[in-house]
Amino acid sequence: MKILVINAGSSSIKYQLYDMPGGQVLARGILEKIGDKLSRLTHRRGLETSTREEAVADHKAAMQQILEILVDPQVGAIEELAEIATVGHRVVHGGEEFTGSVIVDDRVLASIEKFVELAPMHNPHNLVGIRAARDKLPHAVQVACFDTAFHATLPEVAYRYALPFELYERYHIRRYGFHGTSHRYVARRAATLMAMDKYRLNAITCHLGNGCSMAAVRHGRSVDTSMGFTPLEGLVMGTRTGDFDPAILFYLADKGYDLTALNSLCNKKSGLLGISGASNDMRTLEQLAREGNVRAGLAVEIFCYRVRKYIGAYMTLLNPPHAIVFTGGIGENSSLVRRQVCQDLDHMGIRLDPQGNEMGRGREGIISAADSVVRLLVIPTNEEEAIATDAYELSVEAGASERAKGHRDGT
Ligand code: AMP
C-alpha cells in the first residue's frame, strides 16, 4: 500500500512516499517558499535528486506540484495517483479530543479548526495541507497524526497548572505537550532494542533539536513532558526561552514591550540565540565555543544544565528508568551535549561510555557503560515513519486498499 506522508508548514510542505507495510521510502522531498516569487521543490528518489524552481502561489498549488513530480515519468516513483491509498498528515494540536491518530472526516476537520486557537502558528497550515490533499486525492483515506496525542495519558497532577481552576474549564489551559510522535517512536524503538514489551518500558526521552522537549514514559505511556500549553515551556531551545519566571513579562510590559514584542522575544529571540547573541544552531555554537567565544560556551552549558534538571525530575517519577534516549538533531549528533548532560550522574546509576558516545552521526546505538544501571541510547527519530505506520494501520482497518483498487479498476 502506497502512503504519502505530508508535513505542511507555513511556507513549506515536506513529503515522503512509503510502500507499507515494509516501510520502504519510494521518494521524499520538500517544497519551500510557497507564495514567494520563486518556490523550490527538492525531490529525491533513491540517490537521485532533482530540483524545480517556479512560482507556487499557495498550498493547493504546492500539493499539485508534489503530486505531479511523484508521477513524473523520469523522476517520479509511481505511475498514477490512484496508487496512493492513504495520506498521513502531521497535525500539531489535537487538544484533549485526540488521543491517537484518526481518519479525517468533516467532524475531525472541524475539531482541528477549533484547535487553531491553541496552535495559531501550526494548525492552519496543517489544515490547508489536509484540504489540498483531499481535493487532489479524493479517493485516498486521509489520516491525521497529532503531536499532542502521545501525551494524552498525562495524569491530572502533571497536566494541570496552578492557575485558578476555572481557567481550565473555560479556556482549556493545561499542559498538552508536543513532539509526541517523536517521543512515542523512540520509546517504542528503545523497547525493541532492549527486547522489552513496549508497555513495560520506563524511559526518559530527550528530543533535542531546534525545538526541544523531554518526556517521562512509564509503561510505554507518557506521564509527564516538558512542553506545556504551547511549545514554549521547558528546555532551552534554539530561539525559545523554555522555563522562566512569567513575572519578567509583566516587568517588560511595564517597560513598554507590547504583546507582539513579548511573543517574539520569547519564541524567536531567546534560547541559544538569545544567550549567545550569535546563533541558534548548536553546531555553530560548539565551534564558536572551541574558538573561545565565552557566551557561546555559556549557551551550551545552560542548555545542558536544563536537560539535567529535567532528568533529575523525571528520575523521581520512574525510579529508575530502564533507559534515557537521545534524539533530534542535537541529541542524535552532539557527543559534547550528551557528555555534558550525563556527567557526574553516577549516583543516579547513569554512566556514559566515553568511546561509545563518540559514535558516528545519525547512528542508532547504546552509549552507556556496561555497569550503568540506566541504559543510554541514541535513536534517530523518524516521525514520518511513525505517521506512515499509523496511517497504514488505520487504512487497513478501514479497508482503504480495497477502495483504492476499486478506484483504479474503475469499479
Ligand atoms: P532538528 O531541529 O532536529 O533538525 O535539529 C537541529 C539542531 O541540531 C541544530 O541546532 C543543529 O545545529 C543541531 N545539529 C545537527 N548536527 C549536529 C552536530 N553534528 N553537532 C551538534 N549539533 C548538531
Coordinates of C-alpha atoms and ligand atoms in Angstrom, one line a residue, residues 207-211 272 280-284 286 328-330 333-334 361, ligand 1:
H207 CA 14.1 15.2 21.8
L208 CA 16.8 17.8 21.4
G209 CA 16.6 19.7 18.1
N210 CA 15.8 23.3 17.2
G211 CA 12.7 22.7 19.3
L272 CA 20.6 29.6 22.4
N280 CA 20.5 29.3 17.4
D281 CA 22.5 26.4 15.8
M282 CA 24.2 24.1 18.2
R283 CA 26.9 23.1 15.7
T284 CA 27.9 26.7 15.2
E286 CA 30.1 24.4 19.6
G328 CA 16.6 15.1 17.4
G329 CA 19.4 16.9 15.5
I330 CA 21.4 17.7 18.7
N333 CA 24.6 14.2 16.7
S334 CA 26.2 16.1 19.5
R361 CA 26.4 10.9 13.2
Ligands
AMP1 P1 16.5 19.5 14.3 O1 15.5 20.6 14.6 O2 16.1 18.1 14.9 O3 16.7 19.3 12.8 O4 17.9 19.8 14.9 C1 18.6 21.0 14.6 C2 19.7 21.2 15.6 O5 20.6 20.1 15.5 C3 20.6 22.4 15.3 O6 20.8 23.1 16.5 C4 21.9 21.8 14.7 O7 23.0 22.6 14.9 C5 21.9 20.5 15.6 N1 22.9 19.6 15.0 C6 22.9 18.9 13.8 N2 24.0 18.2 13.6 C7 24.8 18.5 14.7 C8 26.1 18.1 15.1 N3 26.8 17.3 14.3 N4 26.6 18.6 16.2 C9 25.9 19.4 17.0 N5 24.7 19.8 16.7 C10 24.1 19.4 15.6

